[in-house]
PDB file of C-alpha atoms in Angstrom:
ATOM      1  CA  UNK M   1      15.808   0.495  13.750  1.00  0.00           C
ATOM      2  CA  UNK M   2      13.070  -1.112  12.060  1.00  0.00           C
ATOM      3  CA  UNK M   3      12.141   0.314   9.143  1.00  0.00           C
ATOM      4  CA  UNK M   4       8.232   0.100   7.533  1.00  0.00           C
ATOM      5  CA  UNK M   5       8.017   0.729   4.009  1.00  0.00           C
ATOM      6  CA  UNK M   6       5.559   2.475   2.130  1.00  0.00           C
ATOM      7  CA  UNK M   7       4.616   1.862  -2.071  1.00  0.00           C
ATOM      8  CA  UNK M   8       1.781   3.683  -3.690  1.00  0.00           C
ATOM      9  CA  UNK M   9       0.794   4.295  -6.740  1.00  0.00           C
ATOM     10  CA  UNK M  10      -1.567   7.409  -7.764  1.00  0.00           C
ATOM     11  CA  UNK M  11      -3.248   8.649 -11.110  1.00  0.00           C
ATOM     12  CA  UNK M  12      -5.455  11.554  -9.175  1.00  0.00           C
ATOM     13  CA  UNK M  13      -4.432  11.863  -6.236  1.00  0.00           C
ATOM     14  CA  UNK M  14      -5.868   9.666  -4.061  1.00  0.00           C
ATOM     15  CA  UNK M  15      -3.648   7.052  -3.489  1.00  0.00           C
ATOM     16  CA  UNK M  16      -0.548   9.688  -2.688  1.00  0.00           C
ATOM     17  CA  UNK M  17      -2.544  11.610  -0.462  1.00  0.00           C
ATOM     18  CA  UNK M  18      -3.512   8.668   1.744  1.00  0.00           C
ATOM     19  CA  UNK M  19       0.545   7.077   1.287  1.00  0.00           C
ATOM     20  CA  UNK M  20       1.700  10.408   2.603  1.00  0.00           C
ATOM     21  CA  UNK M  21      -0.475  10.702   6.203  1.00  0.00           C
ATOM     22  CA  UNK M  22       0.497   7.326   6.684  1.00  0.00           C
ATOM     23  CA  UNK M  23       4.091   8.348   6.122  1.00  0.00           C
ATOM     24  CA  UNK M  24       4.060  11.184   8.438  1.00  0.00           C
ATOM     25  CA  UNK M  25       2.717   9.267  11.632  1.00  0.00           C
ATOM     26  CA  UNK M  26       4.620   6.175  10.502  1.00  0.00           C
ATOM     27  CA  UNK M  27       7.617   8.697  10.585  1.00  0.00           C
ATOM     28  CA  UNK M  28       6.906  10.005  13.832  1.00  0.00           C
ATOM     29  CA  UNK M  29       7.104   6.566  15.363  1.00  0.00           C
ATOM     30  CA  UNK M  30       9.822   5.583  13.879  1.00  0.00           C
ATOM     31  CA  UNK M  31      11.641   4.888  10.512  1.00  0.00           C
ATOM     32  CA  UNK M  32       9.672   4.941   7.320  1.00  0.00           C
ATOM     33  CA  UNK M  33      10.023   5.034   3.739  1.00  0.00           C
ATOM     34  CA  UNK M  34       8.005   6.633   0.870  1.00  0.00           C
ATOM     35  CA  UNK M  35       8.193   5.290  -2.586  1.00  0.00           C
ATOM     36  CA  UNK M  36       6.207   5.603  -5.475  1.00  0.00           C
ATOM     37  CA  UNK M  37       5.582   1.901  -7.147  1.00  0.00           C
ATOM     38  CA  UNK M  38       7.112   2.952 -10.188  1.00  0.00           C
ATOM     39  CA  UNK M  39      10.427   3.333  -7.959  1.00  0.00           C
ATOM     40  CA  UNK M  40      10.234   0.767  -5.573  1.00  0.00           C
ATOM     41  CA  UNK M  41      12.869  -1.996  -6.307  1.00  0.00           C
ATOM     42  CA  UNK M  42      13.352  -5.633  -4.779  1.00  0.00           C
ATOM     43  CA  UNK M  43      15.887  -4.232  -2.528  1.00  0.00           C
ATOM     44  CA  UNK M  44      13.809  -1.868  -0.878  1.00  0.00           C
ATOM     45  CA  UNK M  45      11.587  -4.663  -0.025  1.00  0.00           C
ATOM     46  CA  UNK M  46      14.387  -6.289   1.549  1.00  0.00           C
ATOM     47  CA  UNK M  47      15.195  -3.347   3.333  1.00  0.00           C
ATOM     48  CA  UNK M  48      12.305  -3.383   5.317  1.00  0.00           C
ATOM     49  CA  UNK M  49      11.114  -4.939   7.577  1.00  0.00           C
ATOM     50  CA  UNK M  50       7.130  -4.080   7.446  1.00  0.00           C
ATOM     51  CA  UNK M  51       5.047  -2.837   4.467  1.00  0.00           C
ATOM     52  CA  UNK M  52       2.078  -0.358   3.371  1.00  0.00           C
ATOM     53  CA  UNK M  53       0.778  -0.903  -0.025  1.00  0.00           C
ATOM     54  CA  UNK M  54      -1.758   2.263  -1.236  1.00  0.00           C
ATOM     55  CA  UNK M  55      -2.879   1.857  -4.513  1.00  0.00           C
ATOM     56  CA  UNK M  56      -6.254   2.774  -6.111  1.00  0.00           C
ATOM     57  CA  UNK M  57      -8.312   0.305  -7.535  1.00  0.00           C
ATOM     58  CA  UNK M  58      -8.850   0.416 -11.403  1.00  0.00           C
ATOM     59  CA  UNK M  59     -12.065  -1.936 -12.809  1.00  0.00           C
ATOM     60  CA  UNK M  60     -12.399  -3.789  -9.868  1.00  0.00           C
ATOM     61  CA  UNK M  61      -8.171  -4.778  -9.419  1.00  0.00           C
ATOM     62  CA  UNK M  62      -5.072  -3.056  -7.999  1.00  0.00           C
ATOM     63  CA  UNK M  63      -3.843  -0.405 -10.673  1.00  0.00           C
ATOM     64  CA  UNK M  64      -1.457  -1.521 -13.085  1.00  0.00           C
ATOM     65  CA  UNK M  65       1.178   0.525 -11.965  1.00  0.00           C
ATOM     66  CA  UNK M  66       0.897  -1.505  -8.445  1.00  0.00           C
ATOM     67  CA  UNK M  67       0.510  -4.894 -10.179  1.00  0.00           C
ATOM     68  CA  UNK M  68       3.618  -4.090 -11.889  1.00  0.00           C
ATOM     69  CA  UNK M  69       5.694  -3.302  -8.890  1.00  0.00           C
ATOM     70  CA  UNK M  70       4.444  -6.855  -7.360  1.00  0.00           C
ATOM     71  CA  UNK M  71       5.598  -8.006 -11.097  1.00  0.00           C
ATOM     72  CA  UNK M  72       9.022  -6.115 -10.846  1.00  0.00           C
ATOM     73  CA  UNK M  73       9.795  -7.328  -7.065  1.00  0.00           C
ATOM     74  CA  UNK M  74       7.666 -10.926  -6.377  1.00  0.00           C
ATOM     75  CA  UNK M  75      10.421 -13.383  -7.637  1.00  0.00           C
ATOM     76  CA  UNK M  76      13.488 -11.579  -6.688  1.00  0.00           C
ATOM     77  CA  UNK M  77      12.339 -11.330  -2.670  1.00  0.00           C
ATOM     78  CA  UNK M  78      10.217 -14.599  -2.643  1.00  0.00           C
ATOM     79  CA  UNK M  79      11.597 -16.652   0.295  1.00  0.00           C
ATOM     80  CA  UNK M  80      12.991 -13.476   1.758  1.00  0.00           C
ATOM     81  CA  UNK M  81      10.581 -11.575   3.568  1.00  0.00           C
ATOM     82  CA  UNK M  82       8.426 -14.227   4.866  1.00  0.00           C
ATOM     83  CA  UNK M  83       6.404 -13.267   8.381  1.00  0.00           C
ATOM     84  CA  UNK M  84       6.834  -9.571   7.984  1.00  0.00           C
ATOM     85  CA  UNK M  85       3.902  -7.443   8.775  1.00  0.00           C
ATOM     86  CA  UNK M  86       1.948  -5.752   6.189  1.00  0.00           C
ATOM     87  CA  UNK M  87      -0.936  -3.755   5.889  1.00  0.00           C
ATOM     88  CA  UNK M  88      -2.746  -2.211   2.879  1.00  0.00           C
ATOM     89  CA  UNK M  89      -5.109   0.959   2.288  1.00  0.00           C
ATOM     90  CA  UNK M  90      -6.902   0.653  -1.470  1.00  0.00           C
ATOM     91  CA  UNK M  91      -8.789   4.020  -2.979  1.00  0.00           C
ATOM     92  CA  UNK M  92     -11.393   3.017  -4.350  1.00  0.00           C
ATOM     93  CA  UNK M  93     -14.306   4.489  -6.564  1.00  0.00           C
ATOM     94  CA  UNK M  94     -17.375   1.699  -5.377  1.00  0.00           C
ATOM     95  CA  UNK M  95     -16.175  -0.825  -3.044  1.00  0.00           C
ATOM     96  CA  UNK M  96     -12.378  -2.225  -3.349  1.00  0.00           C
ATOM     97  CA  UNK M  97     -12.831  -5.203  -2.425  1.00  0.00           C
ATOM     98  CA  UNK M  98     -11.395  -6.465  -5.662  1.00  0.00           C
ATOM     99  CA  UNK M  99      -8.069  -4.411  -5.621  1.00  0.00           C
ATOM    100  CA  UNK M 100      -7.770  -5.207  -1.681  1.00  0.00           C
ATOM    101  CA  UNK M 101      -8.197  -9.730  -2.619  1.00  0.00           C
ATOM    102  CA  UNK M 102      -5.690  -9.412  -5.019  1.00  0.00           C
ATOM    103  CA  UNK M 103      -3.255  -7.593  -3.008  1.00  0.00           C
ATOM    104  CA  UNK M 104      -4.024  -9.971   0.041  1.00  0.00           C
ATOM    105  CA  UNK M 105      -3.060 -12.598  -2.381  1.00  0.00           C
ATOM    106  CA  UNK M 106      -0.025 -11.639  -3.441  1.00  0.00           C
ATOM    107  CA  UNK M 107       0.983 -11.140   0.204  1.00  0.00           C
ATOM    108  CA  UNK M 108      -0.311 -14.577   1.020  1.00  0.00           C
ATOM    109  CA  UNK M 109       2.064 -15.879  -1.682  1.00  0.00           C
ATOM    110  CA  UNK M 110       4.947 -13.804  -0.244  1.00  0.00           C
ATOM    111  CA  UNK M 111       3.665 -15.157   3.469  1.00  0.00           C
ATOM    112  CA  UNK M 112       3.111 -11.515   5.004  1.00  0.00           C
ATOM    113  CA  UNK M 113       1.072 -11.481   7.999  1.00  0.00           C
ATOM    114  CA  UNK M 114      -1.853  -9.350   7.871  1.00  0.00           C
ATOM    115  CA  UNK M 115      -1.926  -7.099  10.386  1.00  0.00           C
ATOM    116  CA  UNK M 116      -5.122  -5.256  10.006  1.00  0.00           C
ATOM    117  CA  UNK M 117      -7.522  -5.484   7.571  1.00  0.00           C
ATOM    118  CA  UNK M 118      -7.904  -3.559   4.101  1.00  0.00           C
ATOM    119  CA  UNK M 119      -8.383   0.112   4.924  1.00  0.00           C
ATOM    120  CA  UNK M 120     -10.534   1.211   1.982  1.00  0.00           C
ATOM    121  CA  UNK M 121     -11.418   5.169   1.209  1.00  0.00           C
ATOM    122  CA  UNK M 122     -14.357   5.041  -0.753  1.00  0.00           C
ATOM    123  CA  UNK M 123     -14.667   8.756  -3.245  1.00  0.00           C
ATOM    124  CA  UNK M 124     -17.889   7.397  -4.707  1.00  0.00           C
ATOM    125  CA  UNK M 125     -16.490   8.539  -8.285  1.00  0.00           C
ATOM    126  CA  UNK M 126     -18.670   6.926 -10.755  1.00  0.00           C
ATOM    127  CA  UNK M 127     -18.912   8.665 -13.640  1.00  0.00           C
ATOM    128  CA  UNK M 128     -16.046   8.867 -16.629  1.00  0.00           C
ATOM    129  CA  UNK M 129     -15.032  12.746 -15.144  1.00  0.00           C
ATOM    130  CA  UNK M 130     -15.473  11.738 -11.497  1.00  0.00           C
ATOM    131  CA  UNK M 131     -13.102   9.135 -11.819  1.00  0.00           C
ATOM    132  CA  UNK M 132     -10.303  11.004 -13.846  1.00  0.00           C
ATOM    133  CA  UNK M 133     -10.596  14.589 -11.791  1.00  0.00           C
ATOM    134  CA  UNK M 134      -8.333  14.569  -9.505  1.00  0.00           C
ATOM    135  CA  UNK M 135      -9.488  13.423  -5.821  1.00  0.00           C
ATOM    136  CA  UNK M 136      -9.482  15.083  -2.341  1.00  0.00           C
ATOM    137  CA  UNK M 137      -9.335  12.749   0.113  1.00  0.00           C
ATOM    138  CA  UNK M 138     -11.670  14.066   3.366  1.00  0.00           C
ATOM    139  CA  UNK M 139      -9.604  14.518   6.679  1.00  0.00           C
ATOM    140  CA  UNK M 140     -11.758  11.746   8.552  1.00  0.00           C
ATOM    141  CA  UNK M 141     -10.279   9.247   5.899  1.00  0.00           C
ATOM    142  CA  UNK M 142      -7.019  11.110   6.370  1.00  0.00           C
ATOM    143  CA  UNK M 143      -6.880  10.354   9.909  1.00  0.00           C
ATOM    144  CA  UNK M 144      -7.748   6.848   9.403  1.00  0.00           C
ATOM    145  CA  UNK M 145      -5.041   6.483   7.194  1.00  0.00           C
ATOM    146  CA  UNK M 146      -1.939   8.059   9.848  1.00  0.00           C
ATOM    147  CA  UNK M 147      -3.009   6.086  12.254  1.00  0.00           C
ATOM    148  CA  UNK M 148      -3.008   3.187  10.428  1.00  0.00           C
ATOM    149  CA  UNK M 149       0.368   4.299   9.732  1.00  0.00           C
ATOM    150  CA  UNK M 150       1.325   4.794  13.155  1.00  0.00           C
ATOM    151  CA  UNK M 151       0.357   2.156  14.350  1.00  0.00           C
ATOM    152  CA  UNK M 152       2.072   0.152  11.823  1.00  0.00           C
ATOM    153  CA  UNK M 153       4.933   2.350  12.809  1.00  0.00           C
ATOM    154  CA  UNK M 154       4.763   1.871  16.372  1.00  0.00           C
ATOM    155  CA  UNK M 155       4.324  -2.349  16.197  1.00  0.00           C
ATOM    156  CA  UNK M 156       7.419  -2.382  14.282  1.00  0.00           C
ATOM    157  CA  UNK M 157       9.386  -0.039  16.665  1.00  0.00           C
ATOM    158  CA  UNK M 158       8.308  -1.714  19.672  1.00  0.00           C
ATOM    159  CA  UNK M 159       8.773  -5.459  18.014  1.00  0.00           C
ATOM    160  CA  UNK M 160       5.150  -6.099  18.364  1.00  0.00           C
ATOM    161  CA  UNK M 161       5.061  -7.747  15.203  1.00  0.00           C
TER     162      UNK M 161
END
């Protein structure tokens, strides 16, 4: 059974809480996997066979934690995983744009194919306690996020992708 495989990172919250609705309708459509980036290894990447990437963005890029796990696994699956479907949800303070071009990038070198575009939950944090309290994420973003996981979920189980 196909399997689509989800990697966040989190500092407040965000990020998680996003990863997990997408995990729980990606799960009821099929088989899914939760990781944090931290744990995420090259051979889970090769395990699957269709991605999620949550991560917030940090100064206008993909959190260092995330960057890292790109580091950790870019080399070691490069060649490997070409034309599997990915898509990516970004948590963002402002806009995201900047975390969601570099991760679109470093798919691009891996040779992912896109499957929808950046789904970006904006928590308007601005200020130095905004951004480090932790975040509730509203349940309209919520549901944006399971079914992006679902339908990521579903294209895999029916072969759509």
């Amino acid at each position: 059974m196909a399997q689509v495989l989800i990697v966040y990172h989190t500092r407040t919250g965000g990020s998680r809480q996003m990863a997990e609705a997408a995990f729980a309708a990606a799960r009821a459509e099929g088989n899914a996997r939760l990781l944090s980036a931290e744990k995420a290894q090259p051979e889970d990447v090769l395990a699957a066979d269709g991605y999620l990437f949550c991560g917030p963005e940090n100064l206008a890029a993909l959190s260092g934690a995330m960057k890292e796990f790109f580091d950790r696994c870019y080399y070691p699956v490069l060649g490997q995983i070409e034309g599997r479907p990915y898509a990516q949800m970004i948590c963002a303070g402002s806009d995201g744009q900047g975390a969601a071009r570099q991760l679109a990038r470093i798919a691009t070198g891996w040779r992912l194919k896109e499957v929808q575009p950046p789904l970006i939950v904006c928590t308007f944090a601005q200020t130095q306690d905004e951004i480090s309290a932790e975040k509730v994420i509203g349940a309209a973003d919520l549901t944006r996020c399971a079914a992006l996981g679902a339908a990521l979920g579903a294209g895999l189980a029916m072969g759509v992708f």
